[in-house]
PDB file of C-alpha atoms and ligand atoms in Angstrom:
ATOM      1  CA  MET A1479      -0.152   0.030   0.002  1.00 77.00           C
ATOM      2  CA  LYS A1480       1.232   3.525  -0.972  1.00 86.00           C
ATOM      3  CA  LEU A1481       1.098   6.419   1.729  1.00 94.00           C
ATOM      4  CA  ASN A1482       1.580  10.102   1.194  1.00 96.00           C
ATOM      5  CA  PHE A1483       2.069  12.384   3.927  1.00 97.00           C
ATOM      6  CA  CYS A1484       1.999  16.354   3.459  1.00 97.00           C
ATOM      7  CA  SER A1485       2.145  19.008   6.006  1.00 97.00           C
ATOM      8  CA  LEU A1486       0.046  21.857   4.841  1.00 97.00           C
ATOM      9  CA  SER A1487       1.350  24.301   7.706  1.00 97.00           C
ATOM     10  CA  SER A1488       2.922  23.666  10.932  1.00 97.00           C
ATOM     11  CA  GLY A1489       3.794  26.156  13.810  1.00 91.00           C
ATOM     12  CA  SER A1490       2.361  28.540  16.265  1.00 85.00           C
ATOM     13  CA  SER A1491       0.194  30.102  13.623  1.00 86.00           C
ATOM     14  CA  GLY A1492      -1.451  27.147  12.196  1.00 96.00           C
ATOM     15  CA  ASN A1493      -1.295  23.222  12.359  1.00 97.00           C
ATOM     16  CA  CYS A1494      -2.861  21.012   9.614  1.00 98.00           C
ATOM     17  CA  TYR A1495      -1.548  17.680   8.238  1.00 98.00           C
ATOM     18  CA  TYR A1496      -2.569  15.448   5.522  1.00 98.00           C
ATOM     19  CA  LEU A1497      -2.259  11.540   5.296  1.00 98.00           C
ATOM     20  CA  GLY A1498      -3.441   9.592   2.481  1.00 97.00           C
ATOM     21  CA  ASN A1499      -3.550   6.027   0.571  1.00 93.00           C
ATOM     22  CA  GLU A1500      -4.461   5.455  -2.766  1.00 89.00           C
ATOM     23  CA  PHE A1501      -7.945   5.844  -2.281  1.00 92.00           C
ATOM     24  CA  HIS A1502      -8.580   8.460   0.634  1.00 96.00           C
ATOM     25  CA  GLY A1503      -7.139  10.790   2.923  1.00 98.00           C
ATOM     26  CA  ILE A1504      -7.665  12.090   6.511  1.00 98.00           C
ATOM     27  CA  LEU A1505      -6.437  15.328   8.013  1.00 98.00           C
ATOM     28  CA  ILE A1506      -4.730  15.724  11.460  1.00 98.00           C
ATOM     29  CA  ASP A1507      -5.616  19.399  12.937  1.00 98.00           C
ATOM     30  CA  ALA A1508      -7.313  22.040  10.992  1.00 98.00           C
ATOM     31  CA  GLY A1509      -5.479  25.158  12.409  1.00 97.00           C
ATOM     32  CA  ILE A1510      -5.873  27.120   9.246  1.00 97.00           C
ATOM     33  CA  SER A1511      -8.771  28.319   7.335  1.00 97.00           C
ATOM     34  CA  ALA A1512     -10.960  25.908   5.430  1.00 97.00           C
ATOM     35  CA  THR A1513     -10.212  27.933   2.230  1.00 97.00           C
ATOM     36  CA  SER A1514      -6.478  27.433   2.683  1.00 97.00           C
ATOM     37  CA  ILE A1515      -6.960  23.639   3.291  1.00 97.00           C
ATOM     38  CA  HIS A1516      -8.956  23.529   0.195  1.00 97.00           C
ATOM     39  CA  LYS A1517      -6.214  25.556  -1.922  1.00 97.00           C
ATOM     40  CA  PHE A1518      -3.162  23.721  -0.555  1.00 96.00           C
ATOM     41  CA  LEU A1519      -4.932  20.195  -1.457  1.00 97.00           C
ATOM     42  CA  LYS A1520      -6.026  21.311  -4.732  1.00 97.00           C
ATOM     43  CA  ASN A1521      -2.607  22.019  -5.303  1.00 96.00           C
ATOM     44  CA  LEU A1522      -1.365  18.784  -4.288  1.00 95.00           C
ATOM     45  CA  ASN A1523      -3.946  17.077  -6.705  1.00 95.00           C
ATOM     46  CA  ILE A1524      -6.317  15.993  -3.862  1.00 96.00           C
ATOM     47  CA  SER A1525      -9.984  16.376  -3.790  1.00 96.00           C
ATOM     48  CA  MET A1526     -11.994  17.465  -0.789  1.00 96.00           C
ATOM     49  CA  GLN A1527     -14.262  14.607  -1.538  1.00 96.00           C
ATOM     50  CA  SER A1528     -11.361  12.150  -0.723  1.00 97.00           C
ATOM     51  CA  ILE A1529     -10.919  13.291   2.548  1.00 98.00           C
ATOM     52  CA  MET A1530     -12.910  11.136   5.142  1.00 98.00           C
ATOM     53  CA  GLY A1531     -12.436  13.077   8.335  1.00 98.00           C
ATOM     54  CA  VAL A1532     -10.162  15.122  10.576  1.00 98.00           C
ATOM     55  CA  LEU A1533      -8.553  14.175  13.637  1.00 98.00           C
ATOM     56  CA  ILE A1534      -8.275  17.105  16.390  1.00 98.00           C
ATOM     57  CA  THR A1535      -5.426  17.001  18.898  1.00 98.00           C
ATOM     58  CA  HIS A1536      -6.721  19.746  21.197  1.00 98.00           C
ATOM     59  CA  ASN A1537      -8.676  23.100  21.448  1.00 97.00           C
ATOM     60  CA  HIS A1538      -5.678  25.780  20.828  1.00 97.00           C
ATOM     61  CA  ILE A1539      -6.587  27.997  18.058  1.00 96.00           C
ATOM     62  CA  ASP A1540      -3.657  26.823  15.936  1.00 97.00           C
ATOM     63  CA  HIS A1541      -5.160  23.704  15.417  1.00 98.00           C
ATOM     64  CA  ILE A1542      -8.944  24.457  15.176  1.00 98.00           C
ATOM     65  CA  ARG A1543      -9.185  27.806  13.367  1.00 97.00           C
ATOM     66  CA  GLY A1544     -10.587  26.169  10.116  1.00 97.00           C
ATOM     67  CA  LEU A1545     -12.627  23.454  12.058  1.00 98.00           C
ATOM     68  CA  ALA A1546     -16.006  25.084  11.997  1.00 97.00           C
ATOM     69  CA  GLY A1547     -15.643  25.729   8.180  1.00 96.00           C
ATOM     70  CA  LEU A1548     -14.454  22.372   7.346  1.00 97.00           C
ATOM     71  CA  THR A1549     -17.285  20.750   9.135  1.00 98.00           C
ATOM     72  CA  ARG A1550     -20.067  23.345   7.828  1.00 97.00           C
ATOM     73  CA  LYS A1551     -18.890  23.883   4.242  1.00 96.00           C
ATOM     74  CA  TYR A1552     -17.742  20.171   3.403  1.00 96.00           C
ATOM     75  CA  ASN A1553     -19.752  18.269   5.997  1.00 97.00           C
ATOM     76  CA  LEU A1554     -16.369  16.529   7.242  1.00 98.00           C
ATOM     77  CA  PRO A1555     -16.635  14.410  10.257  1.00 98.00           C
ATOM     78  CA  ALA A1556     -14.523  15.455  13.151  1.00 98.00           C
ATOM     79  CA  PHE A1557     -12.757  13.125  15.697  1.00 98.00           C
ATOM     80  CA  THR A1558     -11.546  13.755  19.186  1.00 98.00           C
ATOM     81  CA  THR A1559     -11.975  12.983  22.934  1.00 98.00           C
ATOM     82  CA  ARG A1560     -15.215  13.917  24.767  1.00 98.00           C
ATOM     83  CA  LYS A1561     -13.059  16.325  27.023  1.00 98.00           C
ATOM     84  CA  ILE A1562     -11.629  17.902  23.954  1.00 98.00           C
ATOM     85  CA  TRP A1563     -15.025  18.245  22.303  1.00 98.00           C
ATOM     86  CA  ASN A1564     -16.334  20.082  25.856  1.00 97.00           C
ATOM     87  CA  SER A1565     -13.453  22.553  25.416  1.00 97.00           C
ATOM     88  CA  ILE A1566     -13.966  23.332  21.753  1.00 97.00           C
ATOM     89  CA  LEU A1567     -17.574  23.523  21.537  1.00 96.00           C
ATOM     90  CA  THR A1568     -18.072  27.268  22.726  1.00 90.00           C
ATOM     91  CA  PRO A1569     -21.157  29.129  21.553  1.00 87.00           C
ATOM     92  CA  HIS A1570     -18.948  30.925  19.076  1.00 87.00           C
ATOM     93  CA  MET A1571     -17.935  27.531  17.703  1.00 90.00           C
ATOM     94  CA  LYS A1572     -20.741  26.272  15.757  1.00 90.00           C
ATOM     95  CA  ILE A1573     -20.152  22.792  14.349  1.00 96.00           C
ATOM     96  CA  PRO A1574     -22.837  20.747  12.790  1.00 96.00           C
ATOM     97  CA  TYR A1575     -23.999  17.949  15.320  1.00 95.00           C
ATOM     98  CA  ASP A1576     -23.719  15.090  12.961  1.00 97.00           C
ATOM     99  CA  CYS A1577     -19.947  16.195  12.391  1.00 98.00           C
ATOM    100  CA  ILE A1578     -19.092  15.498  16.006  1.00 98.00           C
ATOM    101  CA  HIS A1579     -17.391  12.157  16.668  1.00 98.00           C
ATOM    102  CA  GLU A1580     -16.201  11.324  19.815  1.00 98.00           C
ATOM    103  CA  ILE A1581     -13.186   8.912  20.299  1.00 98.00           C
ATOM    104  CA  SER A1582     -11.609   7.196  23.330  1.00 98.00           C
ATOM    105  CA  MET A1583      -8.103   7.514  24.586  1.00 98.00           C
ATOM    106  CA  LYS A1584      -5.853   4.622  23.440  1.00 97.00           C
ATOM    107  CA  LYS A1585      -8.846   2.721  21.876  1.00 97.00           C
ATOM    108  CA  GLU A1586      -8.233   2.002  18.232  1.00 98.00           C
ATOM    109  CA  PHE A1587     -11.102   3.176  15.532  1.00 98.00           C
ATOM    110  CA  ASN A1588     -10.797   3.120  11.624  1.00 97.00           C
ATOM    111  CA  LEU A1589     -11.294   5.893   9.438  1.00 97.00           C
ATOM    112  CA  ALA A1590     -10.480   5.892   5.634  1.00 96.00           C
ATOM    113  CA  GLY A1591      -8.519   2.544   5.765  1.00 94.00           C
ATOM    114  CA  PHE A1592      -6.546   3.565   8.711  1.00 97.00           C
ATOM    115  CA  SER A1593      -6.391   2.210  12.337  1.00 97.00           C
ATOM    116  CA  ILE A1594      -6.034   5.066  14.661  1.00 98.00           C
ATOM    117  CA  ALA A1595      -5.394   5.320  18.430  1.00 98.00           C
ATOM    118  CA  ALA A1596      -5.220   8.814  20.601  1.00 98.00           C
ATOM    119  CA  PHE A1597      -2.960   8.739  23.334  1.00 98.00           C
ATOM    120  CA  PRO A1598      -2.371  11.566  25.948  1.00 97.00           C
ATOM    121  CA  VAL A1599       0.450  14.109  25.953  1.00 97.00           C
ATOM    122  CA  CYS A1600       1.571  16.724  28.590  1.00 95.00           C
ATOM    123  CA  HIS A1601       0.292  20.319  27.211  1.00 96.00           C
ATOM    124  CA  ASP A1602      -1.617  23.228  28.657  1.00 95.00           C
ATOM    125  CA  ALA A1603      -4.909  22.699  27.312  1.00 96.00           C
ATOM    126  CA  PRO A1604      -7.956  20.782  29.135  1.00 96.00           C
ATOM    127  CA  GLU A1605      -6.790  17.831  27.168  1.00 97.00           C
ATOM    128  CA  THR A1606      -3.985  17.093  24.631  1.00 98.00           C
ATOM    129  CA  ILE A1607      -3.682  13.869  22.420  1.00 98.00           C
ATOM    130  CA  GLY A1608      -1.190  12.742  20.066  1.00 98.00           C
ATOM    131  CA  PHE A1609      -2.149   9.944  17.284  1.00 98.00           C
ATOM    132  CA  HIS A1610      -0.810   6.937  16.355  1.00 98.00           C
ATOM    133  CA  ILE A1611      -1.963   5.603  12.995  1.00 98.00           C
ATOM    134  CA  CYS A1612      -1.420   2.244  11.500  1.00 96.00           C
ATOM    135  CA  ALA A1613      -1.855   1.254   7.611  1.00 94.00           C
ATOM    136  CA  GLY A1614      -1.035  -2.072   7.099  1.00 90.00           C
ATOM    137  CA  GLU A1615       2.759  -2.364   8.185  1.00 90.00           C
ATOM    138  CA  LYS A1616       3.083   0.960   8.179  1.00 94.00           C
ATOM    139  CA  LYS A1617       2.784   3.286  11.184  1.00 97.00           C
ATOM    140  CA  ILE A1618       2.866   6.997  11.679  1.00 98.00           C
ATOM    141  CA  THR A1619       3.205   9.084  15.130  1.00 98.00           C
ATOM    142  CA  ILE A1620       2.021  12.601  15.309  1.00 98.00           C
ATOM    143  CA  ALA A1621       2.953  14.696  18.520  1.00 97.00           C
ATOM    144  CA  THR A1622       3.012  18.092  17.868  1.00 96.00           C
ATOM    145  CA  ASP A1623       2.359  20.162  21.165  1.00 96.00           C
ATOM    146  CA  LEU A1624       3.879  18.688  24.118  1.00 96.00           C
ATOM    147  CA  GLY A1625       6.060  20.076  26.898  1.00 96.00           C
ATOM    148  CA  HIS A1626       7.423  16.573  27.942  1.00 95.00           C
ATOM    149  CA  ILE A1627       7.666  13.061  26.572  1.00 97.00           C
ATOM    150  CA  CYS A1628       5.918  11.064  28.867  1.00 95.00           C
ATOM    151  CA  GLU A1629       6.317   6.969  29.018  1.00 96.00           C
ATOM    152  CA  THR A1630       2.940   6.642  26.916  1.00 97.00           C
ATOM    153  CA  ALA A1631       3.757   9.116  24.360  1.00 97.00           C
ATOM    154  CA  ALA A1632       7.381   7.764  24.145  1.00 97.00           C
ATOM    155  CA  SER A1633       5.917   3.973  23.472  1.00 97.00           C
ATOM    156  CA  TYR A1634       3.726   5.322  20.695  1.00 97.00           C
ATOM    157  CA  ILE A1635       6.365   7.302  19.188  1.00 97.00           C
ATOM    158  CA  LYS A1636       9.091   4.555  19.155  1.00 97.00           C
ATOM    159  CA  GLU A1637       6.996   2.585  16.800  1.00 96.00           C
ATOM    160  CA  ALA A1638       6.553   5.177  14.132  1.00 97.00           C
ATOM    161  CA  ASN A1639       8.044   4.594  10.570  1.00 96.00           C
ATOM    162  CA  LEU A1640       7.162   8.320   9.886  1.00 97.00           C
ATOM    163  CA  LEU A1641       7.119  10.642  13.012  1.00 98.00           C
ATOM    164  CA  VAL A1642       5.989  14.078  13.137  1.00 98.00           C
ATOM    165  CA  ILE A1643       7.248  15.655  16.385  1.00 98.00           C
ATOM    166  CA  GLU A1644       7.599  19.099  17.395  1.00 97.00           C
ATOM    167  CA  SER A1645      10.887  21.134  17.768  1.00 98.00           C
ATOM    168  CA  ASN A1646       9.282  24.460  18.936  1.00 97.00           C
ATOM    169  CA  TYR A1647      12.125  26.643  20.310  1.00 97.00           C
ATOM    170  CA  ASP A1648      15.797  27.076  20.463  1.00 97.00           C
ATOM    171  CA  GLU A1649      16.412  26.971  23.973  1.00 96.00           C
ATOM    172  CA  GLU A1650      18.909  30.388  23.757  1.00 96.00           C
ATOM    173  CA  MET A1651      16.532  32.403  21.624  1.00 97.00           C
ATOM    174  CA  LEU A1652      13.812  31.832  24.032  1.00 97.00           C
ATOM    175  CA  ALA A1653      15.789  32.931  27.080  1.00 96.00           C
ATOM    176  CA  ASN A1654      17.008  36.044  25.127  1.00 96.00           C
ATOM    177  CA  GLY A1655      14.093  36.767  23.475  1.00 95.00           C
ATOM    178  CA  ARG A1656      11.587  39.575  24.120  1.00 94.00           C
ATOM    179  CA  TYR A1657       8.539  37.013  25.779  1.00 95.00           C
ATOM    180  CA  PRO A1658       7.505  38.312  28.940  1.00 96.00           C
ATOM    181  CA  HIS A1659       8.909  35.881  32.073  1.00 96.00           C
ATOM    182  CA  PHE A1660       5.689  34.201  32.509  1.00 96.00           C
ATOM    183  CA  LEU A1661       5.133  33.022  28.922  1.00 96.00           C
ATOM    184  CA  LYS A1662       8.787  31.925  28.826  1.00 96.00           C
ATOM    185  CA  THR A1663       8.394  29.805  31.836  1.00 96.00           C
ATOM    186  CA  ARG A1664       4.966  28.494  30.150  1.00 96.00           C
ATOM    187  CA  ILE A1665       6.520  27.557  26.909  1.00 96.00           C
ATOM    188  CA  LYS A1666       9.558  25.697  28.831  1.00 96.00           C
ATOM    189  CA  SER A1667       7.461  23.825  31.216  1.00 96.00           C
ATOM    190  CA  ASP A1668       6.206  20.247  31.180  1.00 95.00           C
ATOM    191  CA  HIS A1669       2.894  21.578  29.812  1.00 95.00           C
ATOM    192  CA  GLY A1670       4.326  23.761  27.111  1.00 96.00           C
ATOM    193  CA  HIS A1671       6.350  22.812  24.222  1.00 97.00           C
ATOM    194  CA  LEU A1672       9.352  20.920  23.380  1.00 98.00           C
ATOM    195  CA  GLY A1673      12.773  22.892  22.521  1.00 98.00           C
ATOM    196  CA  ASN A1674      15.362  21.940  20.007  1.00 98.00           C
ATOM    197  CA  HIS A1675      17.838  20.183  22.426  1.00 98.00           C
ATOM    198  CA  GLN A1676      14.987  18.334  24.288  1.00 98.00           C
ATOM    199  CA  THR A1677      13.448  16.780  20.919  1.00 98.00           C
ATOM    200  CA  SER A1678      17.056  15.932  19.628  1.00 98.00           C
ATOM    201  CA  ALA A1679      18.332  14.226  22.561  1.00 98.00           C
ATOM    202  CA  PHE A1680      14.984  12.296  22.573  1.00 98.00           C
ATOM    203  CA  LEU A1681      15.575  11.133  18.941  1.00 98.00           C
ATOM    204  CA  ALA A1682      18.841  10.323  19.852  1.00 97.00           C
ATOM    205  CA  ASP A1683      17.807   7.714  22.243  1.00 97.00           C
ATOM    206  CA  ILE A1684      14.944   6.215  20.136  1.00 97.00           C
ATOM    207  CA  MET A1685      16.742   6.181  16.696  1.00 96.00           C
ATOM    208  CA  ASN A1686      15.931   3.041  15.088  1.00 94.00           C
ATOM    209  CA  ASP A1687      16.234   1.778  11.370  1.00 93.00           C
ATOM    210  CA  LYS A1688      12.371   1.417  11.136  1.00 94.00           C
ATOM    211  CA  LEU A1689      12.243   5.179  11.368  1.00 96.00           C
ATOM    212  CA  GLY A1690      12.496   6.331   8.179  1.00 95.00           C
ATOM    213  CA  ASN A1691      10.926   9.689   8.295  1.00 96.00           C
ATOM    214  CA  ILE A1692      11.445  12.284  10.881  1.00 97.00           C
ATOM    215  CA  CYS A1693       9.448  15.801  10.373  1.00 98.00           C
ATOM    216  CA  LEU A1694      10.228  18.397  13.015  1.00 98.00           C
ATOM    217  CA  ALA A1695       7.140  20.367  13.605  1.00 98.00           C
ATOM    218  CA  HIS A1696       5.462  23.281  15.065  1.00 97.00           C
ATOM    219  CA  LEU A1697       8.577  25.826  15.033  1.00 97.00           C
ATOM    220  CA  SER A1698       7.907  28.912  16.860  1.00 96.00           C
ATOM    221  CA  LYS A1699       8.193  32.124  14.710  1.00 94.00           C
ATOM    222  CA  ASN A1700      10.094  34.349  17.141  1.00 95.00           C
ATOM    223  CA  ASN A1701      12.030  31.694  19.016  1.00 96.00           C
ATOM    224  CA  ASN A1702      13.517  29.344  16.366  1.00 97.00           C
ATOM    225  CA  THR A1703      14.713  28.979  12.807  1.00 97.00           C
ATOM    226  CA  PRO A1704      15.017  25.920  10.374  1.00 97.00           C
ATOM    227  CA  GLY A1705      18.888  26.242  10.431  1.00 97.00           C
ATOM    228  CA  LEU A1706      19.000  26.008  14.256  1.00 98.00           C
ATOM    229  CA  VAL A1707      16.615  22.814  14.415  1.00 98.00           C
ATOM    230  CA  LEU A1708      18.857  21.095  11.976  1.00 97.00           C
ATOM    231  CA  GLN A1709      22.208  22.049  13.521  1.00 98.00           C
ATOM    232  CA  THR A1710      20.965  21.173  17.168  1.00 98.00           C
ATOM    233  CA  LEU A1711      19.902  17.719  15.752  1.00 98.00           C
ATOM    234  CA  GLN A1712      23.134  17.270  13.941  1.00 97.00           C
ATOM    235  CA  ARG A1713      25.367  18.193  16.709  1.00 98.00           C
ATOM    236  CA  THR A1714      23.270  16.007  19.234  1.00 98.00           C
ATOM    237  CA  PHE A1715      23.514  13.022  16.761  1.00 97.00           C
ATOM    238  CA  SER A1716      27.179  13.360  16.206  1.00 97.00           C
ATOM    239  CA  GLU A1717      28.104  13.787  19.888  1.00 97.00           C
ATOM    240  CA  ARG A1718      25.930  10.814  20.633  1.00 97.00           C
ATOM    241  CA  GLY A1719      27.413   8.653  17.696  1.00 96.00           C
ATOM    242  CA  ILE A1720      24.183   8.347  16.022  1.00 95.00           C
ATOM    243  CA  VAL A1721      24.697   7.557  12.145  1.00 93.00           C
ATOM    244  CA  MET A1722      21.604   7.518   9.889  1.00 92.00           C
ATOM    245  CA  ASN A1723      21.222   5.091   7.464  1.00 89.00           C
ATOM    246  CA  GLY A1724      21.139   6.451   3.670  1.00 87.00           C
ATOM    247  CA  LYS A1725      17.445   5.763   3.558  1.00 89.00           C
ATOM    248  CA  GLN A1726      16.387   7.747   6.560  1.00 94.00           C
ATOM    249  CA  ARG A1727      15.282  11.263   6.119  1.00 95.00           C
ATOM    250  CA  ILE A1728      14.664  14.393   8.150  1.00 96.00           C
ATOM    251  CA  SER A1729      12.139  17.190   7.258  1.00 96.00           C
ATOM    252  CA  ILE A1730      11.781  20.683   8.642  1.00 97.00           C
ATOM    253  CA  LEU A1731       7.991  21.562   8.293  1.00 96.00           C
ATOM    254  CA  ASN A1732       7.329  24.954   6.807  1.00 91.00           C
ATOM    255  CA  ARG A1733       5.356  27.363   9.167  1.00 89.00           C
ATOM    256  CA  ASP A1734       3.177  28.618   6.416  1.00 86.00           C
ATOM    257  CA  ILE A1735       3.325  26.738   3.029  1.00 89.00           C
ATOM    258  CA  PRO A1736       3.120  22.946   2.429  1.00 91.00           C
ATOM    259  CA  GLY A1737       6.160  20.725   2.952  1.00 89.00           C
ATOM    260  CA  ASP A1738       7.565  18.071   0.819  1.00 88.00           C
ATOM    261  CA  PHE A1739       4.884  15.367  -0.434  1.00 91.00           C
ATOM    262  CA  ILE A1740       6.366  12.384   1.354  1.00 93.00           C
ATOM    263  CA  GLN A1741       5.598   9.061  -0.300  1.00 91.00           C
ATOM    264  CA  LEU A1742       6.086   5.880   1.767  1.00 87.00           C
ATOM    265  CA  ASP A1743       5.852   2.419  -0.187  1.00 73.00           C
ATOM    266  CA  ASP A1744       7.096  -0.923   1.023  1.00 63.00           C
ATOM    267  CA  ASN A1745      10.661  -0.251   0.011  1.00 57.00           C
ATOM    268  CA  ASN A1746      10.703   3.006   1.713  1.00 54.00           C
ATOM    269  CA  LEU A1747       9.195   2.741   5.502  1.00 53.00           C
TER     270      LEU A1747
HETATM  271 ZN1   ZN B2259      -0.108  24.472  18.575  1.00 71.00          ZN
HETATM  272 ZN1   ZN B2260      -1.262  23.688  21.861  1.00 71.00          ZN
END
């Protein structure tokens, strides 16, 4: 089975990821407008009709900005836990009743030929989840907003052939930047975001041959650059003696425009 992954947008101003097989696709988060999602998918030759649903990780605006539009305009089913739905469904967020689908933590469900499980992550929302998605032999894990990688999240991440994980801020840029003290503390906390050193050290711990694609996601606009993300990762890997095999690939996801279209087939896990 062929699998395609593409980040439509990644970062603190909007997150939306596409995952598809030969027949259907799903979206993970809807943090950009429904119009932008439609436009980006069209540019990739993907029709909205092929999208079977959207998975939502938490209620922060950079993950749900386009959710009302997507559900109302395209009647797209949306999936998240009851606690997250309770935090999303405010009087201003009008979502058609038949688009609201409730899922349970760590319980697999099927959508568009994928077997999907949500797992809890530490973040400062009423509840936040990551997704572990299986398509035949291939496993994709998405964990974009987490201040700390707890054991449960690590167990799902370690299984991945394609991993989307955040590398939100450069520790030095954040420390020397203009954010107020309370915000710096929030970002660095166990319920904030992962910094470049944290993500790099964790990846060095779990690196294995099955992990074919690493997508570093959710970069901060003010406290990070793609160059620093890559430099930190390369330095950490070299200090730890991690050598990647020739097939493994690292992508730094763009903030406002789609990233590379990543195709996974049986030879390229
Ligand atoms: Zn976010
Ligand atoms: Zn968040």
